[in-house]
Short mmCIF file of C-alpha atoms in Angstrom, two decimals:
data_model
loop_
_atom_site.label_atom_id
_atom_site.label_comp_id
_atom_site.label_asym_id
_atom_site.label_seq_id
_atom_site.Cartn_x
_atom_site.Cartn_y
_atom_site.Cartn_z
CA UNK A 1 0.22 1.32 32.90
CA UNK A 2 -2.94 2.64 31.43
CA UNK A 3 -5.92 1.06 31.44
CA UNK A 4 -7.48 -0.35 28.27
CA UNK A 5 -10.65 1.67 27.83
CA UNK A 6 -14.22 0.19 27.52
CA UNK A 7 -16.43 0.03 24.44
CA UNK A 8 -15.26 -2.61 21.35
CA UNK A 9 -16.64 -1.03 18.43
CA UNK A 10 -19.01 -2.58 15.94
CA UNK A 11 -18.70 -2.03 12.04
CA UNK A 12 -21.50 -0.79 10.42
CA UNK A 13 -23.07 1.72 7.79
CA UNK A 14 -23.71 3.46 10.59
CA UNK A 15 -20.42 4.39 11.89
CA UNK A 16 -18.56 6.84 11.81
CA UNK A 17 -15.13 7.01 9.76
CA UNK A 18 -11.72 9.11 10.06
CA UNK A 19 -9.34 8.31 6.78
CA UNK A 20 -6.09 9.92 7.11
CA UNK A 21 -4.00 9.99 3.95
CA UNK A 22 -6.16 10.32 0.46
CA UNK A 23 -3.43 9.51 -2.25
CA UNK A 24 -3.52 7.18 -5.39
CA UNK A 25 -4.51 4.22 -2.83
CA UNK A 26 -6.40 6.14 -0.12
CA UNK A 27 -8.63 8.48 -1.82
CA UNK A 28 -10.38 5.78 -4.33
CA UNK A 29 -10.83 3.45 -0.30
CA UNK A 30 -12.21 6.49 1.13
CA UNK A 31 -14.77 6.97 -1.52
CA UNK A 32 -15.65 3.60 -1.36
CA UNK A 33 -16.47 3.60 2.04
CA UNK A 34 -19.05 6.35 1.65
CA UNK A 35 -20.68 5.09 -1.20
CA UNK A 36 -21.85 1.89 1.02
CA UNK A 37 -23.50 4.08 3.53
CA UNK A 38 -20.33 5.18 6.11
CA UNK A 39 -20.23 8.19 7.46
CA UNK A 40 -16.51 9.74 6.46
CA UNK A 41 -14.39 12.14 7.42
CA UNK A 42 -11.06 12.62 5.65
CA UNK A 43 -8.24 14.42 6.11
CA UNK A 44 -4.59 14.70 3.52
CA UNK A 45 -1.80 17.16 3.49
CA UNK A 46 -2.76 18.31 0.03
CA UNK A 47 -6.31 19.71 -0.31
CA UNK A 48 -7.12 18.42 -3.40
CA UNK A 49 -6.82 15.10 -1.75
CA UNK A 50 -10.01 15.26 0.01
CA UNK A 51 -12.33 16.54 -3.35
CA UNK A 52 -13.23 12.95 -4.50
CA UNK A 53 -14.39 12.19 -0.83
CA UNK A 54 -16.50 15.38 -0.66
CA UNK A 55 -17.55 14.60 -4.51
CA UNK A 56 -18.83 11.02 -3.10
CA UNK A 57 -20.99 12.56 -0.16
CA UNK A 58 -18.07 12.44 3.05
CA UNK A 59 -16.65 15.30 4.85
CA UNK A 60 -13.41 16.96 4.52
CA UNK A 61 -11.31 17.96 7.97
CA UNK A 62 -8.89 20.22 8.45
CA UNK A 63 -6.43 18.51 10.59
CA UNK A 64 -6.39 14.68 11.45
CA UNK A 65 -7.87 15.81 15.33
CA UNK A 66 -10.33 16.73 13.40
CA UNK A 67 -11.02 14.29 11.58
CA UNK A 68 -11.33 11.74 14.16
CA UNK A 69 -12.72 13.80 16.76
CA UNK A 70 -15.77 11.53 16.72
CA UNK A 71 -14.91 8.55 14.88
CA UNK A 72 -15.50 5.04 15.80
CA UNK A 73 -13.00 4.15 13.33
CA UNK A 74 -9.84 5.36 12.47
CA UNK A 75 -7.84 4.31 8.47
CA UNK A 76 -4.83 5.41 8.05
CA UNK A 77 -3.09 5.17 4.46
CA UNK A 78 0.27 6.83 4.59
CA UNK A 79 3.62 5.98 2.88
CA UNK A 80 6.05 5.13 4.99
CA UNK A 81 6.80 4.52 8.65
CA UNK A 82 7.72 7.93 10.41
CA UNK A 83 4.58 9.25 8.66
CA UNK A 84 2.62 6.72 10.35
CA UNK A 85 4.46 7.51 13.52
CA UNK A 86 3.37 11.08 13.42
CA UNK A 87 -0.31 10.75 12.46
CA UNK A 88 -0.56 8.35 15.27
CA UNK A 89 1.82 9.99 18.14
CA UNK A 90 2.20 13.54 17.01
CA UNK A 91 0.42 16.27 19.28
CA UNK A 92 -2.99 16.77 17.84
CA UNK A 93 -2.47 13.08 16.07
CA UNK A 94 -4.76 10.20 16.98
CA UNK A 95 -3.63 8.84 19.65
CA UNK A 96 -4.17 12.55 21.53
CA UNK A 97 -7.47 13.40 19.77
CA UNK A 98 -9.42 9.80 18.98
CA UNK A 99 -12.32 8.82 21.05
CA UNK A 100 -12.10 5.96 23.74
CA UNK A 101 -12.25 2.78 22.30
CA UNK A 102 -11.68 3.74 18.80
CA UNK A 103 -10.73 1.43 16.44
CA UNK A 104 -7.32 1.87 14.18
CA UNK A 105 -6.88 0.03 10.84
CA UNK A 106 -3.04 1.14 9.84
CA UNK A 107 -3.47 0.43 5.70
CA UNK A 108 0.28 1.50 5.45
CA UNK A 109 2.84 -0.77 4.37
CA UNK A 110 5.77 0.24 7.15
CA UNK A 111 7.71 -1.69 8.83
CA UNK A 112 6.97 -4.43 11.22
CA UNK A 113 9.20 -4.03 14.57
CA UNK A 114 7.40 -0.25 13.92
CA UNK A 115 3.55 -1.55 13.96
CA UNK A 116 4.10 -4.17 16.75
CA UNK A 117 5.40 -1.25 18.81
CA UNK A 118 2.29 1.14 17.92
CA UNK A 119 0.29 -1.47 18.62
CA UNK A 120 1.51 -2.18 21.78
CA UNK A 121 0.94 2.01 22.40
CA UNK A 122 -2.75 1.97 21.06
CA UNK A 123 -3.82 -0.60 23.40
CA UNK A 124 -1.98 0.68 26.28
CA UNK A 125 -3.91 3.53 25.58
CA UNK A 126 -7.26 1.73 25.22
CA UNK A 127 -7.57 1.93 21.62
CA UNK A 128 -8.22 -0.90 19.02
CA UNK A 129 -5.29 -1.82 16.63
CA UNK A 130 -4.80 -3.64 12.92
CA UNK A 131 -2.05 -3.31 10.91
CA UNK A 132 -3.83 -4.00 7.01
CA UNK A 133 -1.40 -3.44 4.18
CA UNK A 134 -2.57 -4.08 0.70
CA UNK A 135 -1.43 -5.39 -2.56
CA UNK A 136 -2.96 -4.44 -6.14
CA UNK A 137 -2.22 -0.82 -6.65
CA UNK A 138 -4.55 1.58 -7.95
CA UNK A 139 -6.29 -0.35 -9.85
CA UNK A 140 -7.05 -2.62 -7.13
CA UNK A 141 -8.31 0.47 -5.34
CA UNK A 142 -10.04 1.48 -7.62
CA UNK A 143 -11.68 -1.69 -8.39
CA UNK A 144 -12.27 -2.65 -4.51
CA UNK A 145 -10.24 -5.53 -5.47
CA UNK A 146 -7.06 -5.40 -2.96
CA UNK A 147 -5.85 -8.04 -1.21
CA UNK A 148 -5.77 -7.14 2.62
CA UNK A 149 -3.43 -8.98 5.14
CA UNK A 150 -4.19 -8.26 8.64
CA UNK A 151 -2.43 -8.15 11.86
CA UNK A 152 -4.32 -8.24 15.23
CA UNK A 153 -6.83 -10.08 17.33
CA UNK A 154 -9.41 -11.93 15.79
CA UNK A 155 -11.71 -10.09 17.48
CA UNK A 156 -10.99 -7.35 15.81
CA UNK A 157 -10.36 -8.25 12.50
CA UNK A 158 -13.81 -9.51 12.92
CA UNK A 159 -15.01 -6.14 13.79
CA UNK A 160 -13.10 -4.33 10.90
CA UNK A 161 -14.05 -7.06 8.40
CA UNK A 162 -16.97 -5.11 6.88
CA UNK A 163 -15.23 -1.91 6.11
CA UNK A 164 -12.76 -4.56 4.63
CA UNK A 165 -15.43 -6.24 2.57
CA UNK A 166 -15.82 -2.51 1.29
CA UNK A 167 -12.60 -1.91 -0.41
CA UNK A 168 -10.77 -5.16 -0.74
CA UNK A 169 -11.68 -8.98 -2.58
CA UNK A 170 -9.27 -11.25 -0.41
CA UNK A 171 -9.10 -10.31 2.68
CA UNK A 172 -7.08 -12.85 5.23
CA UNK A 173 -6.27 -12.55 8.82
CA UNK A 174 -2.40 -13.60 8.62
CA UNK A 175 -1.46 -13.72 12.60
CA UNK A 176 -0.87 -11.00 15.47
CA UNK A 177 -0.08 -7.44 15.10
CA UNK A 178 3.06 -7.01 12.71
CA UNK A 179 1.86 -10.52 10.87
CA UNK A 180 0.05 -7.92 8.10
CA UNK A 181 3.36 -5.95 7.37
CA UNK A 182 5.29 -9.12 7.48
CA UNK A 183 3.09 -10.63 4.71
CA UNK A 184 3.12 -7.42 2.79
CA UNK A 185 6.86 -7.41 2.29
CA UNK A 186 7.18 -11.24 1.06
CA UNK A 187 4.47 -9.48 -1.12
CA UNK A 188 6.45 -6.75 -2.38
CA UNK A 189 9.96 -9.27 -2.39
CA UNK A 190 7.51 -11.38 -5.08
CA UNK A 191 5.78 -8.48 -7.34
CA UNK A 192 9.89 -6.76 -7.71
CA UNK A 193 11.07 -9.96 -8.90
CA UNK A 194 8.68 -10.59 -10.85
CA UNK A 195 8.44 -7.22 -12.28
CA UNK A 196 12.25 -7.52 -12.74
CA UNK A 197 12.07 -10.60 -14.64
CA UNK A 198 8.96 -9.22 -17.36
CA UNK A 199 10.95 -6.02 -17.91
CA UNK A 200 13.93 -8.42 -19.00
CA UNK A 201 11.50 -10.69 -21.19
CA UNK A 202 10.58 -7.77 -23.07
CA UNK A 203 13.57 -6.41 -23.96
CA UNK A 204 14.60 -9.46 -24.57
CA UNK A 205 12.25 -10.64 -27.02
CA UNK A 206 12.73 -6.97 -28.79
CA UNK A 207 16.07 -7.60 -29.11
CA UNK A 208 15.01 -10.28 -31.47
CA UNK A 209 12.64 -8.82 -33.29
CA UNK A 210 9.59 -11.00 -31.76
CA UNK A 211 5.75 -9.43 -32.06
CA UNK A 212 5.70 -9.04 -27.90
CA UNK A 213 2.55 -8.16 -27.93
CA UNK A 214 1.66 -11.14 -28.81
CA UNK A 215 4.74 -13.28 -27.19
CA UNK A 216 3.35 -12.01 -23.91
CA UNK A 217 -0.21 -13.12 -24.78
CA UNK A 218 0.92 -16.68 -24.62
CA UNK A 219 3.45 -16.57 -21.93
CA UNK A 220 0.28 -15.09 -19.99
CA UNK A 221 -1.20 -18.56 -20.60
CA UNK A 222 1.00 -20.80 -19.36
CA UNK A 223 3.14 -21.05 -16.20
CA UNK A 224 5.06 -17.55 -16.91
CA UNK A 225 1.72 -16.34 -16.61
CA UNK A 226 1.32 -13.76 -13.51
CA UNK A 227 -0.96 -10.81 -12.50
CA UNK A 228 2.24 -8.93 -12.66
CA UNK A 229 2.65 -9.88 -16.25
CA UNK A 230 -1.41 -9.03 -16.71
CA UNK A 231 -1.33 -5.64 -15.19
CA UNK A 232 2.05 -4.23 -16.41
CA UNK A 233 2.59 -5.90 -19.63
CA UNK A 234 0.72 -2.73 -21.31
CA UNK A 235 2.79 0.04 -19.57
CA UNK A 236 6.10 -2.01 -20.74
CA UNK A 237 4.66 -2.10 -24.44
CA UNK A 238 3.54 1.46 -24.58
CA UNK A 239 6.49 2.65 -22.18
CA UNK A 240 3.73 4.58 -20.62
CA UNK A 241 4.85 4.56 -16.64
CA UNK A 242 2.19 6.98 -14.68
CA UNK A 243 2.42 5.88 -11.42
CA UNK A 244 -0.17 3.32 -10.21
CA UNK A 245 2.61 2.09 -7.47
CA UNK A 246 5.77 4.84 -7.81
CA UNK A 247 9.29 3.20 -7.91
CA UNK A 248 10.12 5.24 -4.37
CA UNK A 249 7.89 3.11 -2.17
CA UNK A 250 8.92 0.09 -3.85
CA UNK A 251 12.35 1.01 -2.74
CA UNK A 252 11.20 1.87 0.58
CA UNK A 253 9.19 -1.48 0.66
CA UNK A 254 12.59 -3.36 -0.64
CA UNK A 255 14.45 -1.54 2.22
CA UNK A 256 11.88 -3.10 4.93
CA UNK A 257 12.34 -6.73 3.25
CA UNK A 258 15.86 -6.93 3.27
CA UNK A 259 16.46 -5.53 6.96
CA UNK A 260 13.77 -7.65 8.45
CA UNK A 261 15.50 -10.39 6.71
CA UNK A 262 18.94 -9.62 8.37
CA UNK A 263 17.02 -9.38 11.87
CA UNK A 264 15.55 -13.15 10.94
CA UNK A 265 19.04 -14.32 9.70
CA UNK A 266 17.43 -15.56 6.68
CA UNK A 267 19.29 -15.18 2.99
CA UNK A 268 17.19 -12.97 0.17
CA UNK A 269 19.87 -13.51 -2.31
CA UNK A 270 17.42 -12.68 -5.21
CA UNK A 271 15.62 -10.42 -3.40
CA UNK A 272 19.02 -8.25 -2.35
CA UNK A 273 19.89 -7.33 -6.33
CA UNK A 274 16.24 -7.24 -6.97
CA UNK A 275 16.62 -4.18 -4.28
CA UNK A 276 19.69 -2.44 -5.55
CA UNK A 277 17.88 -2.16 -9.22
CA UNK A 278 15.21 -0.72 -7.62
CA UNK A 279 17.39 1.60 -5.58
CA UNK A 280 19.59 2.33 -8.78
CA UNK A 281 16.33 2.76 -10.75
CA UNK A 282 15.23 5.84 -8.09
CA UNK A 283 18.54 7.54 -7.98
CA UNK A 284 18.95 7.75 -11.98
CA UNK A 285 15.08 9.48 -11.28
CA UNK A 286 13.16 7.15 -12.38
CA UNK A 287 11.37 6.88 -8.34
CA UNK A 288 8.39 8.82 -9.41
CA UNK A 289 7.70 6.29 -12.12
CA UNK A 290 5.13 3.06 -11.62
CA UNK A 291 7.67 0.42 -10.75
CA UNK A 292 7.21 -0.95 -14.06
CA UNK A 293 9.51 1.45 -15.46
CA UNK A 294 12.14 -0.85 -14.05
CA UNK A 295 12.19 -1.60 -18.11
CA UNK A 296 14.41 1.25 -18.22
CA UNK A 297 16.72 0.10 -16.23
CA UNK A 298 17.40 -3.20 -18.09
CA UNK A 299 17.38 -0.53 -21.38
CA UNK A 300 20.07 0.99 -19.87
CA UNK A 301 22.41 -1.77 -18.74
CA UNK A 302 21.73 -3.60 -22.35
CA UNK A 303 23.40 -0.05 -23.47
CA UNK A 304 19.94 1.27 -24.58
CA UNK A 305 18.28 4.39 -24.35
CA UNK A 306 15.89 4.57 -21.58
CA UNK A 307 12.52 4.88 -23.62
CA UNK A 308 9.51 7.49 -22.77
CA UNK A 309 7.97 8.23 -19.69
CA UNK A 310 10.40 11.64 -18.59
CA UNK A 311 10.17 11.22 -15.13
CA UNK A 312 10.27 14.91 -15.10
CA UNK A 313 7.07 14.37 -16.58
CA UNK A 314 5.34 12.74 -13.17
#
């Protein structure tokens, strides 16, 4: 078995920083990190990806070797688990072009039997590994105001905690590696629900001729109230659904909670139909919508027209 290779790495202005994957959630982190001093390097399939970065003083690459060529850290913000799995163990990914001792913070949300087993790779191979999903969308991103739950050694997370101060507001080591994507799933069982439930308020309450706007202003006061109901109570009223989290990863996030609840042998009753309206929700073609167009769905079964928000339109 390989040797785990010398040199921990400390987290500081003055390091250097690969960020692979600069989408809604990644490209607002990335730009963060540079404005407090870091040194970054970033690297996404679409060029216009990398523009804010450059805008905000980092560096763009032209492939993820080289991008962390020469880092001392390595953030990776991808959507699912096989794209992980190929920035990571692809031929020219990091695992085959990242310096010794590098540290890897995996901001994906992806499965959790998936990011135990990378993690078990990255060490073997003398790297540094967290798995650090996040919850608050893009305008927690945007904001620096996500909620990070981490997987791996203390030590680490230690290491890693400044670049975390950087982007995120509650940041909270949650157990070993795999703990982080485990959290992030309960997370995402919660926020569908939840999201589930508002859409149905609303249409609810319009179905009776309430003022909403202002039903939902006290509902937010008292135990209904939610950051769910905070954040997407405005798309719901306007029916304006440009993706801050897109109904596809929900359903790809809804599709990690319910098998790693069959592995557990633990009932998700709730969160089981919660998943199928999601599911239904992307193959009607509503999955480039934020996943508070999930309104539309309970338009539609309450015989409805879906309102606004073409998802041709996204």
């Amino acid at each position: 078995m390989p040797t785990r290779k010398e040199g921990p790495v400390m987290s500081s202005p003055t390091q250097k920083i690969a960020f692979i994957g600069l989408g809604i959630m990644g490209s607002p982190m990335a730009v963060h990190l540079a404005n407090a001093g870091y040194a970054v390097t970033g690297f996404d399939l679409s060029p216009r990806g990398v523009q804010p970065l450059v805008e905000a003083g980092g560096q763009a690459a032209s492939s993820a070797a080289e991008a962390v060529a020469d880092a001392d850290v390595v953030c990776v913000m991808v959507p699912d688990s096989p794209d992980v799995k190929a920035v990571l163990t692809s031929d020219g990914g990091v695992f085959a072009s990242a310096k010794p001792g590098a540290l890897i913070i995996d901001f994906s949300s992806i499965r959790p039997d998936i990011t135990a087993e990378l993690a078990r790779q990255a060490v073997d191979l003398g790297f540094r590994y967290l798995d650090a999903p996040v919850s608050g969308g893009e305008a927690g991103a945007k904001n620096a105001a996500l909620s990070i739950m981490v997987g791996g050694s203390g030590e680490d997370f230690e290491t890693a905690k400044p670049i975390f101060d950087v982007v995120g507001k509650t940041i909270v080591h949650v157990g070993p590696n795999g703990s982080g994507q485990t959290v992030k799933a309960a997370n995402q069982l919660i926020v569908a629900a939840n999201i589930q439930a508002l859409a149905e308020a609303v249409v609810f309450l319009e179905a009776y001729g309430v003022d909403t706007k202002a039903a939902l202003e006290v509902l937010g006061g008292g135990l209904a109230g939610s950051k769910v109901l905070d954040q997407k109570k405005e798309n719901m009223l306007s029916r304006s659904f440009e993706p801050g989290f897109r109904i596809e990863l929900h359903h790809k996030d809804m599709g990690i909670v319910t098998s790693a609840a069959r592995e557990a042998g633990v009932a998700v009753p709730l969160g089981s139909l919660v998943a199928q309206l999601v599911g239904s929700a992307r193959a009607v073609g509503d999955g480039g919508l934020d996943h508070s167009a999930l309104l539309r769905g309970v338009e539609r079964l309450s015989g409805l027209t879906a309102s606004a928000s073409d998802p041709g339109e996204s």
